[in-house]
Amino acid sequence: MADFKFKVLSFSILSLLSSAVFANTDTDTTTPTVLPILNVDAESDQHKYAATKASAVLRSDQPLFETAQSISVITEKQLQQKQAKTLSEAIEGVAGVTSGQYGRRGWDDFIIRGQVASSQTYIDGLRVQTSDNALRSEDISGLQSIEVVKGPTSTGFGFALPGGLVNLTTKRPQAETFYRGSLSYGSYALKDGTFDINYAPNHSAKGAFRVVGHVSDQNDATDYVYFKNYYIAPSYNFDLGDKDELSVIASYQHREFIRQQGIPYSDGAYKNYPHSLYFGATNLSNTVDSYRFGANYTHYFDHDWTFKSNFAVIKTEADNNPVLAGSNNTLPTIKRTVERQIKDDLNFTWDNNVSRHFDWGKTQYDLMIGLDMAHERSDYERRRRTLTAFNANNPVYTAIEAATATIAHQITDTQYMGLYLRNNFKIDDHWIIGLSGRHDWTQVKVDDLFNDSKLKNSDSAFTGSASLMYQMNDMFAPYLSYSTSFFPVSDTGEGGVLLDPEEGKQFEAGVKFQAFNQKLQGYLAYYDLTRKNVTESDSTLGYSVQIGEQKTKGFEAELAAALTPQWNVTATYSYIPTAETTESTTASDIGKRINHVPKNAASLSTQYFFSPDQLGWNIGAGITYQGARTAQRTTYYVPLSSYTLYDVKAGYEAKHWGANFSIKNMFDKEYLVGTTPNAQLVSWGEPRTFRLTLNFKY
């Protein structure tokens, strides 16, 4: 009943507000600040260490300091400081985020506020994929920044799990001509090279062209495991005059890898075996090819209205050949099967909105009305074959043929359309009220080619958010917010019936803060998040089940600051005392902690330049603490101890070149990073590694 009242109240308020706005459209003669195109927003903070905006996910130029929501932005300078190779490494240490919990398996894994969010990756504000049966590993060399949104995001982006999302903002053409590149060499035969070329013939971003490329090849601490990556992304800004802006970007990424399998926990017997042990096939690799084309268009109307259109199409082809461990393994024997997972996806996403700023004297009002839609066709086939058991005491590796017997083949069509309305009021330069509502229509069709059956499920849902913020001064702004979410699933339950959509809601209270002329940005927040109809696949039953309800409650603190022209610092802390299953069809699961979610996590990273112009020598260090966690599934239970990692780096920057040397996990700490989803295999964390990088810039 409370949710129904919230919907009625929200829609009533939104309807009255929008009616009042359009009634006053012709009489308003003020000249507001025009919101720029997405790619220009992404570049506006490019030289800052601490971002002041998150334009792609907010779809506006609204400052983070005036946003009643927890959003972490990892800028390009912070990415350089982290020396990260993957997205999981890049977001490691972000408040409320656990990343890489399944080990070095060749794709991006992360949990946000206690909820798995690995399939909720966006590029330039558009969803990359809806299915999660084969995840991705996005190349981060072509990124300007990474935006991590915490909490439900359905009001802005349609169906989504309530933990949050990760948005990748791509590098776009700039108003200067430059040529940049890097060469790296490191542990486990790491060889890495990048180039970044920008050509601006008119010394303007309009008419400018940019191309970013990346090649990487590295072995792993686990025998026979390797990761190869090739990426290229050209982009171009058209010059269409003052009222129109158009930016296009295309990219191609090829990955080839053998994933780290882990080793059976086997009641702690894993400790008796080397970290390098591999029980898979040395001749069967995994390959993924991803093609993307995106376009951003903006038109500035008379009367101060702005229209924006954001479009992308992504085609992904994957051929994966993992060797899987059977259940109930007792070392040294590991029961095995080999799978071939063939996946072919085609994803279209399109967002359109109109917006305007109104100046009513003491009240500033921003309105946005939008319509977005998406369609994904996912063709997924699984083939399986049983292998001979592996003897961990006497490893023998022979060539293994790819699996040929099909065990599942489905074509899933997922489509949605959402109509959204956003209202933002700033009253007397202190009070900020946000009211947003969205209605989505979704349809999921599953054509089961293996079982010769077809399923179809249509849903619609209203999601909303409301927030209140008070700007005490230019430094502190406390806020309250409430938001809801929904997520239609393509999983089938008992009898082959499509399951109900998942739902979520969150209450959040916090305070934003800034200082040093906005060069320090941060927040402190408390949240209470609930996820209903939690869906999990059950290999024993052979179908998916909705286990019930999960709840997470916690605190987050985060800051990023350029304290001086020479000294940069980021610090984060997460405390999640509650992360448990509160309702379940299995009574014994009630009260159990959610897998891989620590109660405490913290990080501190700093870099110091010996010269104010940041030329010459610089040094840096980082500390990451991960508290104790657990992983459990049915009869399996794995305790994961806490650990602390230390990183150091040193570098020298000249006008046209630079050199950096970094060491990660400096004291070679042995630790378990996590387990597989079924909690049967454990994965060792990355040992001590070094990396030497030479940079060139003209």
XYZ file of C-alpha atoms in Angstrom:
698
model
C 0.000 0.000 0.000
C 2.871 2.350 0.788
C 4.428 1.765 -2.652
C 1.067 2.511 -4.308
C 0.720 5.793 -2.406
C 4.283 6.719 -3.369
C 3.517 6.122 -7.067
C 0.272 8.128 -6.971
C 1.856 11.003 -5.049
C 4.945 11.090 -7.300
C 3.019 11.053 -10.562
C 0.583 13.687 -9.253
C 3.399 16.037 -8.289
C 5.306 15.413 -11.532
C 2.226 16.016 -13.648
C 1.416 19.289 -11.883
C 5.001 20.484 -12.175
C 5.301 19.654 -15.869
C 1.948 21.316 -16.587
C 3.071 24.465 -14.829
C 6.331 24.477 -16.761
C 4.745 24.206 -20.194
C 2.131 26.802 -19.244
C 4.940 29.296 -18.611
C 7.133 28.385 -21.577
C 6.146 31.349 -23.744
C 6.405 33.937 -20.985
C 9.870 33.002 -19.791
C 12.439 35.244 -21.461
C 15.481 34.495 -19.355
C 18.658 33.129 -20.874
C 19.746 30.068 -18.929
C 22.980 28.176 -19.091
C 22.774 25.672 -21.939
C 23.682 22.069 -21.164
C 26.507 20.928 -23.464
C 26.775 17.659 -25.379
C 27.901 14.491 -23.600
C 31.387 14.326 -25.071
C 32.146 17.959 -24.202
C 31.034 17.318 -20.605
C 33.390 14.364 -20.377
C 36.328 16.553 -21.357
C 35.521 19.514 -19.080
C 37.039 17.831 -16.008
C 39.929 16.251 -17.888
C 42.693 18.154 -16.107
C 41.180 17.771 -12.623
C 42.202 15.155 -10.117
C 38.876 15.273 -8.235
C 35.879 15.383 -10.569
C 33.131 17.918 -9.899
C 30.586 16.406 -12.330
C 29.330 13.044 -13.601
C 27.686 14.269 -16.779
C 27.108 10.924 -18.490
C 25.108 9.285 -15.705
C 23.367 12.482 -14.602
C 22.649 13.517 -18.226
C 23.294 17.093 -17.147
C 25.972 19.469 -15.921
C 24.654 19.325 -12.353
C 27.601 19.394 -9.886
C 28.200 16.335 -7.741
C 28.055 18.653 -4.738
C 24.385 19.365 -5.593
C 23.463 15.722 -6.273
C 21.631 13.800 -3.527
C 23.143 10.487 -4.570
C 26.415 8.660 -3.939
C 28.512 8.778 -7.108
C 32.240 8.081 -7.304
C 34.188 9.381 -10.310
C 37.604 7.956 -11.118
C 39.260 10.598 -13.297
C 41.960 10.005 -15.891
C 44.580 11.277 -13.441
C 43.383 8.787 -10.825
C 43.451 5.969 -13.394
C 47.068 6.836 -14.165
C 47.852 6.848 -10.452
C 46.253 3.407 -9.952
C 48.260 1.810 -12.808
C 45.268 -0.506 -13.341
C 45.089 -2.942 -16.269
C 41.422 -3.951 -15.995
C 38.122 -2.403 -14.964
C 38.013 -4.622 -11.868
C 41.404 -3.231 -10.814
C 40.353 0.342 -11.634
C 37.311 0.318 -9.322
C 39.049 -1.630 -6.566
C 38.987 0.483 -3.421
C 35.940 2.545 -4.404
C 33.688 2.948 -1.354
C 31.001 0.280 -1.278
C 32.573 -1.774 -4.097
C 34.081 -5.262 -4.026
C 35.786 -6.190 -7.301
C 37.472 -9.238 -8.785
C 35.789 -11.578 -6.301
C 35.842 -14.518 -8.756
C 39.563 -14.248 -9.479
C 41.407 -13.529 -12.727
C 38.865 -15.214 -14.976
C 39.024 -12.867 -17.967
C 35.997 -10.712 -17.265
C 34.925 -7.864 -14.980
C 33.374 -8.853 -11.638
C 32.134 -6.398 -9.047
C 29.662 -6.023 -6.199
C 28.150 -2.648 -5.255
C 26.591 -2.154 -1.825
C 26.424 -5.892 -1.263
C 24.669 -6.692 -4.555
C 26.247 -8.296 -7.635
C 26.437 -5.699 -10.416
C 28.853 -7.293 -12.924
C 26.369 -7.135 -15.812
C 25.497 -3.488 -15.118
C 28.225 -1.845 -17.157
C 27.393 1.206 -19.286
C 29.414 3.067 -21.905
C 28.694 6.778 -22.339
C 25.423 6.365 -20.450
C 24.077 3.395 -22.454
C 23.804 -0.193 -21.257
C 26.355 -2.602 -22.765
C 24.354 -5.815 -22.374
C 21.327 -7.202 -20.546
C 22.330 -10.872 -20.322
C 24.824 -12.083 -17.744
C 25.601 -15.632 -18.927
C 28.886 -14.443 -20.466
C 30.383 -11.295 -19.003
C 32.721 -8.768 -20.586
C 36.094 -7.212 -19.900
C 36.085 -3.641 -21.171
C 39.361 -2.058 -22.240
C 40.086 0.920 -19.976
C 42.846 2.520 -22.081
C 40.187 4.392 -24.071
C 38.469 5.898 -21.034
C 38.354 9.498 -19.892
C 36.767 8.545 -16.562
C 34.765 5.879 -14.726
C 31.544 6.768 -12.906
C 30.299 4.411 -10.183
C 26.698 5.029 -9.134
C 25.599 3.491 -5.833
C 22.020 2.439 -5.158
C 18.953 1.958 -7.441
C 19.282 3.525 -10.888
C 16.054 2.393 -12.579
C 14.548 5.899 -12.581
C 17.310 7.079 -14.877
C 18.229 3.913 -16.771
C 15.289 1.512 -16.735
C 15.614 -2.011 -15.435
C 18.615 -2.498 -13.173
C 19.600 -4.338 -10.013
C 19.519 -2.083 -6.937
C 23.205 -2.147 -5.983
C 24.304 0.325 -8.658
C 26.089 0.572 -11.994
C 29.452 1.416 -13.547
C 29.580 3.854 -16.461
C 32.632 4.205 -18.708
C 33.145 7.598 -20.332
C 35.154 7.297 -23.520
C 37.873 9.618 -24.758
C 36.588 11.996 -27.452
C 38.252 14.564 -29.758
C 39.688 17.663 -28.089
C 40.529 21.161 -29.248
C 44.277 20.561 -29.556
C 46.496 18.358 -31.687
C 48.618 15.881 -29.749
C 50.309 12.492 -30.046
C 50.715 10.257 -27.016
C 51.865 6.719 -26.430
C 53.224 4.295 -23.854
C 55.214 1.073 -23.667
C 55.165 -1.189 -20.615
C 56.952 -4.298 -19.470
C 56.278 -6.173 -16.271
C 55.936 -9.366 -14.289
C 54.814 -12.574 -15.963
C 56.028 -11.364 -19.351
C 53.681 -8.374 -19.488
C 54.043 -6.489 -22.765
C 51.728 -3.519 -23.236
C 51.513 -0.623 -25.676
C 49.068 2.251 -26.196
C 48.688 5.205 -28.545
C 46.390 8.225 -28.427
C 46.344 10.596 -31.411
C 44.164 13.717 -31.565
C 44.028 15.963 -34.642
C 42.269 19.337 -34.381
C 42.804 21.182 -37.686
C 40.953 24.322 -36.561
C 42.148 24.307 -32.952
C 38.578 23.431 -32.016
C 36.862 20.273 -30.769
C 34.487 20.601 -33.691
C 35.957 18.967 -36.752
C 38.531 17.140 -34.605
C 39.458 13.456 -34.931
C 40.881 11.092 -32.318
C 42.006 7.465 -32.324
C 43.014 5.392 -29.296
C 44.667 1.972 -29.503
C 45.919 -0.671 -27.100
C 47.788 -3.994 -27.365
C 48.490 -6.180 -24.325
C 49.882 -9.659 -23.708
C 50.537 -11.142 -20.257
C 50.934 -14.508 -18.615
C 49.606 -15.256 -15.149
C 50.907 -16.587 -11.841
C 48.825 -19.682 -12.587
C 50.511 -22.069 -15.032
C 49.282 -21.930 -18.652
C 46.983 -18.952 -17.990
C 47.373 -15.875 -20.218
C 45.457 -12.802 -21.340
C 45.776 -11.075 -24.727
C 43.900 -7.935 -25.678
C 43.680 -5.734 -28.796
C 41.624 -2.534 -28.906
C 41.145 0.424 -31.242
C 38.632 3.285 -31.037
C 38.439 6.153 -33.573
C 36.078 9.085 -32.905
C 35.105 12.255 -34.780
C 33.268 15.486 -33.962
C 31.316 16.988 -36.870
C 31.205 20.740 -37.367
C 27.506 21.479 -37.882
C 27.385 25.067 -36.697
C 26.407 26.628 -33.399
C 23.057 24.908 -32.871
C 23.968 21.321 -33.695
C 26.637 18.991 -32.349
C 27.349 15.449 -33.477
C 30.042 13.111 -32.187
C 30.555 9.524 -33.354
C 32.795 6.780 -32.018
C 33.520 3.251 -33.163
C 35.542 0.587 -31.390
C 36.765 -2.963 -31.849
C 38.126 -5.187 -29.097
C 39.526 -8.703 -29.423
C 40.380 -10.810 -26.389
C 41.970 -14.214 -26.164
C 42.609 -15.804 -22.792
C 42.731 -18.882 -20.636
C 41.044 -18.077 -17.368
C 42.326 -18.754 -13.880
C 40.257 -21.706 -12.633
C 41.040 -21.663 -8.936
C 41.320 -24.861 -6.887
C 38.769 -26.834 -4.807
C 38.531 -25.622 -1.216
C 38.326 -29.252 -0.049
C 38.031 -28.408 3.675
C 41.196 -26.306 3.537
C 43.344 -28.862 1.697
C 43.981 -26.258 -1.042
C 46.746 -24.841 1.168
C 48.894 -27.877 0.418
C 49.152 -27.066 -3.282
C 51.084 -24.373 -5.164
C 49.378 -21.191 -6.317
C 50.416 -22.011 -9.857
C 48.366 -25.227 -10.062
C 46.085 -25.390 -13.107
C 43.645 -28.246 -13.767
C 42.196 -27.097 -17.109
C 42.942 -27.557 -20.787
C 46.145 -25.931 -21.978
C 45.090 -25.992 -25.656
C 41.544 -24.585 -25.376
C 41.342 -20.803 -25.170
C 38.489 -18.327 -24.881
C 37.977 -15.643 -27.542
C 35.704 -12.609 -27.532
C 35.220 -10.040 -30.316
C 33.244 -6.875 -29.627
C 32.238 -4.225 -32.180
C 30.622 -0.948 -31.101
C 29.330 2.160 -32.856
C 27.947 5.121 -30.930
C 26.648 8.577 -31.781
C 25.746 11.601 -29.651
C 23.650 14.374 -31.157
C 22.539 17.685 -29.611
C 20.319 20.433 -30.992
C 19.830 23.781 -29.261
C 16.360 25.156 -29.981
C 15.235 28.721 -29.660
C 13.487 29.468 -26.357
C 16.346 27.652 -24.594
C 15.213 24.049 -25.047
C 17.888 21.416 -25.697
C 17.387 18.074 -27.423
C 19.873 15.221 -26.961
C 20.032 11.831 -28.621
C 22.445 9.089 -27.617
C 22.645 5.888 -29.681
C 24.814 2.761 -29.701
C 24.869 -0.651 -31.328
C 27.117 -3.444 -30.009
C 27.814 -6.841 -31.543
C 29.609 -9.428 -29.423
C 30.856 -12.831 -30.537
C 32.251 -15.176 -27.883
C 33.603 -18.714 -28.048
C 34.593 -19.841 -24.558
C 36.005 -23.249 -23.602
C 36.290 -23.449 -19.811
C 37.129 -26.615 -17.918
C 34.750 -26.840 -14.963
C 35.256 -28.678 -11.689
C 32.635 -31.177 -10.609
C 30.979 -31.021 -7.198
C 32.145 -32.595 -3.926
C 35.820 -32.755 -4.859
C 38.316 -34.059 -2.317
C 41.891 -33.174 -3.191
C 44.011 -34.447 -4.837
C 41.216 -35.655 -7.172
C 39.346 -33.023 -9.217
C 36.375 -34.201 -11.263
C 36.148 -32.241 -14.516
C 33.962 -31.397 -17.498
C 34.776 -29.206 -20.484
C 32.200 -26.798 -21.858
C 31.991 -24.848 -25.059
C 29.984 -21.663 -24.609
C 29.097 -19.999 -27.917
C 27.457 -16.603 -27.571
C 26.377 -14.146 -30.267
C 24.748 -10.907 -29.070
C 23.388 -7.869 -30.881
C 22.388 -4.929 -28.707
C 20.730 -1.620 -29.728
C 20.255 1.205 -27.205
C 18.832 4.682 -27.804
C 18.107 7.524 -25.397
C 16.380 10.807 -26.314
C 15.496 13.698 -24.063
C 14.596 17.384 -24.060
C 15.619 19.677 -21.217
C 15.435 23.269 -20.138
C 16.592 25.451 -17.293
C 14.151 27.986 -15.825
C 15.151 30.987 -13.752
C 12.251 32.082 -11.505
C 14.239 34.434 -9.354
C 14.738 32.693 -6.033
C 13.865 29.345 -7.609
C 15.984 27.647 -10.254
C 14.268 24.769 -12.025
C 15.662 22.097 -14.344
C 13.292 19.900 -16.312
C 14.089 16.836 -18.408
C 11.662 14.617 -20.294
C 13.052 11.544 -22.004
C 12.304 8.345 -23.834
C 14.806 5.512 -24.122
C 14.639 2.030 -25.541
C 16.770 -1.037 -26.107
C 16.643 -4.380 -27.849
C 19.069 -7.246 -27.326
C 19.113 -10.543 -29.163
C 21.294 -13.101 -27.386
C 22.050 -16.485 -28.965
C 23.677 -18.719 -26.361
C 24.623 -22.366 -26.845
C 26.362 -24.663 -24.359
C 28.103 -27.918 -25.199
C 29.593 -30.248 -22.606
C 31.804 -33.307 -22.329
C 33.052 -35.228 -19.292
C 36.815 -35.453 -18.823
C 39.005 -37.789 -16.859
C 39.651 -36.694 -13.283
C 42.720 -34.547 -12.585
C 45.289 -35.674 -10.048
C 46.664 -32.571 -8.314
C 49.555 -34.609 -6.893
C 50.645 -35.717 -10.356
C 49.521 -33.109 -12.940
C 49.390 -34.432 -16.498
C 48.393 -32.172 -19.387
C 47.255 -33.531 -22.722
C 45.391 -31.899 -25.589
C 41.623 -31.869 -25.029
C 39.060 -31.701 -27.814
C 36.352 -29.069 -27.643
C 32.943 -30.239 -26.394
C 30.427 -31.172 -29.113
C 27.306 -32.456 -27.290
C 24.788 -29.636 -26.927
C 23.171 -29.409 -23.481
C 21.385 -26.041 -23.895
C 20.645 -23.579 -26.679
C 18.462 -20.507 -26.234
C 17.786 -17.335 -28.174
C 16.646 -14.598 -25.806
C 15.073 -11.366 -27.046
C 14.923 -8.627 -24.429
C 13.423 -5.254 -25.215
C 12.277 -2.316 -23.185
C 11.023 1.234 -23.537
C 10.974 3.793 -20.767
C 9.409 7.230 -20.390
C 11.010 9.367 -17.703
C 10.533 12.791 -16.167
C 13.093 14.555 -14.000
C 12.512 17.683 -11.919
C 15.176 19.515 -9.963
C 14.491 22.660 -7.924
C 17.003 24.916 -6.210
C 15.288 27.331 -3.835
C 16.924 30.340 -2.165
C 20.360 28.975 -3.132
C 20.103 26.457 -0.294
C 17.305 23.924 -0.738
C 17.493 21.401 -3.575
C 14.494 19.158 -4.270
C 14.667 16.298 -6.746
C 11.587 14.414 -7.986
C 11.823 11.849 -10.762
C 9.492 9.219 -12.144
C 9.714 6.625 -14.853
C 7.463 4.015 -16.408
C 8.980 1.050 -18.236
C 7.517 -1.537 -20.547
C 9.595 -4.698 -20.974
C 9.258 -7.915 -22.899
C 11.381 -11.060 -22.641
C 11.050 -13.863 -25.192
C 13.002 -17.104 -24.875
C 13.187 -19.482 -27.821
C 14.537 -22.714 -26.353
C 15.941 -24.527 -29.385
C 17.219 -27.451 -27.336
C 13.893 -28.252 -25.632
C 11.760 -26.997 -28.543
C 9.748 -24.532 -26.460
C 8.987 -20.834 -26.466
C 8.327 -18.519 -23.549
C 7.225 -14.911 -23.413
C 6.780 -12.525 -20.518
C 5.733 -8.867 -20.589
C 5.977 -6.523 -17.624
C 5.576 -2.871 -16.853
C 6.740 -1.005 -13.802
C 6.851 2.446 -12.272
C 10.002 3.500 -10.456
C 10.594 6.763 -8.711
C 13.034 8.746 -6.653
C 12.715 11.720 -4.351
C 15.453 13.686 -2.623
C 15.952 16.703 -0.429
C 19.288 18.473 0.014
C 20.260 21.530 2.049
C 23.392 23.459 1.109
C 24.601 24.823 4.410
C 27.405 26.715 2.659
C 29.955 26.132 -0.097
C 31.469 23.241 1.857
C 28.684 21.038 3.283
C 25.365 19.807 1.909
C 23.391 17.139 3.837
C 20.679 15.202 1.983
C 17.975 12.534 2.160
C 16.804 10.331 -0.720
C 14.493 7.414 -1.528
C 14.518 5.395 -4.755
C 13.118 2.185 -6.222
C 14.183 -0.255 -8.937
C 13.043 -3.267 -10.923
C 14.776 -5.866 -13.070
C 12.965 -8.354 -15.374
C 14.786 -11.704 -15.499
C 15.153 -14.145 -18.384
C 15.681 -17.103 -16.032
C 13.190 -19.965 -16.071
C 12.012 -21.723 -12.951
C 10.335 -25.027 -12.258
C 8.191 -26.106 -15.197
C 10.046 -23.779 -17.595
C 8.112 -20.670 -16.512
C 9.797 -17.254 -16.679
C 10.305 -15.857 -13.195
C 8.950 -12.606 -11.761
C 10.986 -9.386 -12.040
C 13.318 -8.491 -9.196
C 12.526 -5.333 -7.240
C 14.521 -3.039 -5.010
C 14.283 0.042 -2.840
C 16.730 2.205 -0.913
C 16.701 4.947 1.681
C 19.874 7.033 1.923
C 21.038 9.865 4.158
C 24.340 11.614 3.734
C 26.364 14.755 3.357
C 28.417 16.007 0.415
C 31.480 18.112 1.094
C 34.046 20.050 -0.905
C 36.963 22.374 -0.209
C 40.122 23.927 -1.651
C 38.204 25.699 -4.428
C 36.379 22.432 -5.331
C 39.675 20.545 -5.656
C 38.517 18.312 -2.801
C 35.316 16.351 -3.351
C 33.770 13.768 -1.056
C 30.744 12.364 0.696
C 29.604 10.450 3.773
C 26.459 8.322 3.483
C 24.255 5.784 5.260
C 21.995 3.511 3.217
C 19.314 0.877 3.795
C 18.824 -1.238 0.665
C 16.395 -4.109 0.011
C 16.363 -6.494 -2.951
C 13.305 -8.717 -3.502
C 12.717 -11.784 -5.689
C 16.450 -12.517 -5.693
C 17.088 -14.943 -8.557
C 19.822 -17.597 -8.614
C 20.481 -20.578 -10.850
C 20.566 -23.961 -9.108
C 22.760 -26.551 -10.825
C 21.327 -29.330 -8.645
C 17.720 -28.612 -9.578
C 18.538 -27.723 -13.166
C 16.594 -24.460 -13.145
C 16.598 -21.042 -11.455
C 14.876 -20.194 -8.192
C 13.878 -16.928 -6.547
C 15.352 -17.442 -3.116
C 13.624 -14.477 -1.437
C 14.909 -11.160 -0.098
C 18.308 -9.662 0.689
C 19.045 -6.546 2.724
C 22.187 -4.466 3.063
C 22.773 -1.564 5.419
C 25.978 0.366 5.692
C 28.075 3.500 5.795
C 30.444 4.905 3.167
C 32.999 7.677 3.240
C 35.054 8.853 0.296
C 37.204 11.790 -0.743
C 39.479 12.715 -3.620
C 41.628 15.804 -3.363
C 44.391 17.769 -5.003
C 45.560 19.172 -1.673
C 48.290 21.191 -3.399
C 49.527 21.401 -7.000
C 52.019 18.707 -5.947
C 50.014 16.377 -3.691
C 47.013 14.192 -4.647
C 45.115 11.938 -2.245
C 42.123 9.569 -2.362
C 40.687 7.829 0.699
C 37.675 5.531 1.120
C 36.018 3.530 3.874
C 33.046 1.140 3.809
C 31.250 -0.417 6.756
C 28.481 -2.915 5.943
C 27.279 -4.484 9.214
C 24.160 -5.937 7.551
C 24.363 -7.924 4.320
C 22.097 -10.896 4.730
C 19.270 -12.968 3.352
C 16.139 -11.893 5.239
C 13.582 -14.073 3.442
C 14.195 -17.387 1.708
C 12.456 -20.510 0.491
C 15.237 -22.369 2.320
C 14.819 -21.624 6.009
C 18.485 -22.344 6.785
C 19.581 -19.528 4.444
C 17.790 -16.830 6.452
C 20.328 -14.725 8.310
C 23.298 -15.881 6.231
C 25.680 -13.192 5.023
C 25.801 -12.394 1.311
C 28.840 -13.903 -0.406
C 32.054 -11.883 -0.724
C 30.758 -8.809 1.141
C 33.171 -7.644 3.897
C 31.998 -5.712 6.932
C 34.962 -3.346 6.637
C 36.972 -2.179 3.649
C 39.274 0.807 3.218
C 41.819 2.281 0.848
C 44.301 5.147 0.784
C 46.249 6.284 -2.258
C 48.578 9.251 -2.646
C 50.970 10.734 -5.167
C 53.475 13.531 -4.612
C 55.259 15.588 -7.291
C 58.490 17.301 -6.268
C 57.777 20.241 -8.579
C 54.575 22.377 -8.688
C 54.390 21.985 -12.483
C 54.363 18.189 -11.959
C 57.522 17.768 -14.023
C 60.537 15.961 -12.654
C 60.343 13.255 -9.999
C 57.195 11.938 -8.327
C 56.428 9.168 -5.856
C 53.236 7.416 -4.816
C 51.860 4.724 -2.523
C 48.601 2.926 -1.858
C 47.085 0.742 0.860
C 44.029 -1.467 0.375
C 42.306 -3.281 3.219
C 39.657 -5.955 2.665
C 37.880 -7.326 5.721
C 36.975 -10.944 6.344
C 34.247 -12.404 4.123
C 32.461 -15.676 3.609
C 31.176 -17.614 0.600
C 28.534 -20.293 0.864
C 26.146 -22.220 -1.349
C 24.012 -25.176 -0.215
C 26.434 -27.374 1.767
C 29.591 -25.438 0.853
C 31.108 -22.865 3.208
C 34.387 -21.016 2.702
C 35.813 -18.478 5.189
C 37.886 -15.753 3.516
C 40.398 -14.000 5.761
C 41.060 -10.275 5.762
C 44.125 -8.893 4.014
C 46.042 -5.661 3.475
C 47.972 -4.878 0.283
C 50.639 -2.221 -0.215
C 51.557 -0.636 -3.557
C 54.356 1.814 -4.366
C 55.434 3.712 -7.447
C 57.990 6.265 -8.572
C 58.317 8.200 -11.786
C 59.941 11.006 -13.712
C 58.085 13.366 -16.060
C 59.767 15.537 -18.697
C 58.046 17.739 -21.283
C 57.852 15.077 -23.995
C 58.471 11.828 -22.151
C 58.084 10.117 -18.815
C 58.945 6.913 -16.977
C 57.115 5.144 -14.163
C 57.966 2.096 -12.097
C 55.327 0.483 -9.882
C 55.147 -2.493 -7.533
C 51.785 -3.966 -6.545
C 51.402 -6.175 -3.467
C 54.879 -5.089 -2.442
C 55.208 -7.565 0.451
C 53.918 -10.490 -1.659
C 50.935 -11.107 0.608
C 49.267 -14.515 0.169
C 45.487 -14.182 0.243
C 42.281 -15.565 -1.225
C 40.520 -12.980 -3.377
C 37.291 -15.003 -3.466
C 35.537 -18.088 -4.779
C 33.522 -19.189 -7.784
C 29.754 -18.471 -7.566
C 29.048 -21.993 -6.292
C 31.655 -21.556 -3.512
C 33.471 -24.756 -4.509
C 36.694 -23.291 -5.912
C 38.893 -20.683 -4.234
C 41.102 -18.221 -6.122
C 44.459 -16.911 -4.955
C 45.000 -13.179 -5.166
C 47.649 -11.683 -7.415
C 51.187 -11.998 -6.045
C 53.808 -9.233 -6.096
C 54.154 -7.729 -9.572
C 56.166 -4.905 -11.041
C 55.573 -2.717 -14.076
C 57.869 -0.324 -15.943
C 56.204 2.173 -18.280
C 57.663 4.703 -20.726
C 55.366 7.531 -21.859
C 55.680 9.758 -24.919
C 53.718 12.988 -25.412
C 53.911 15.563 -28.187
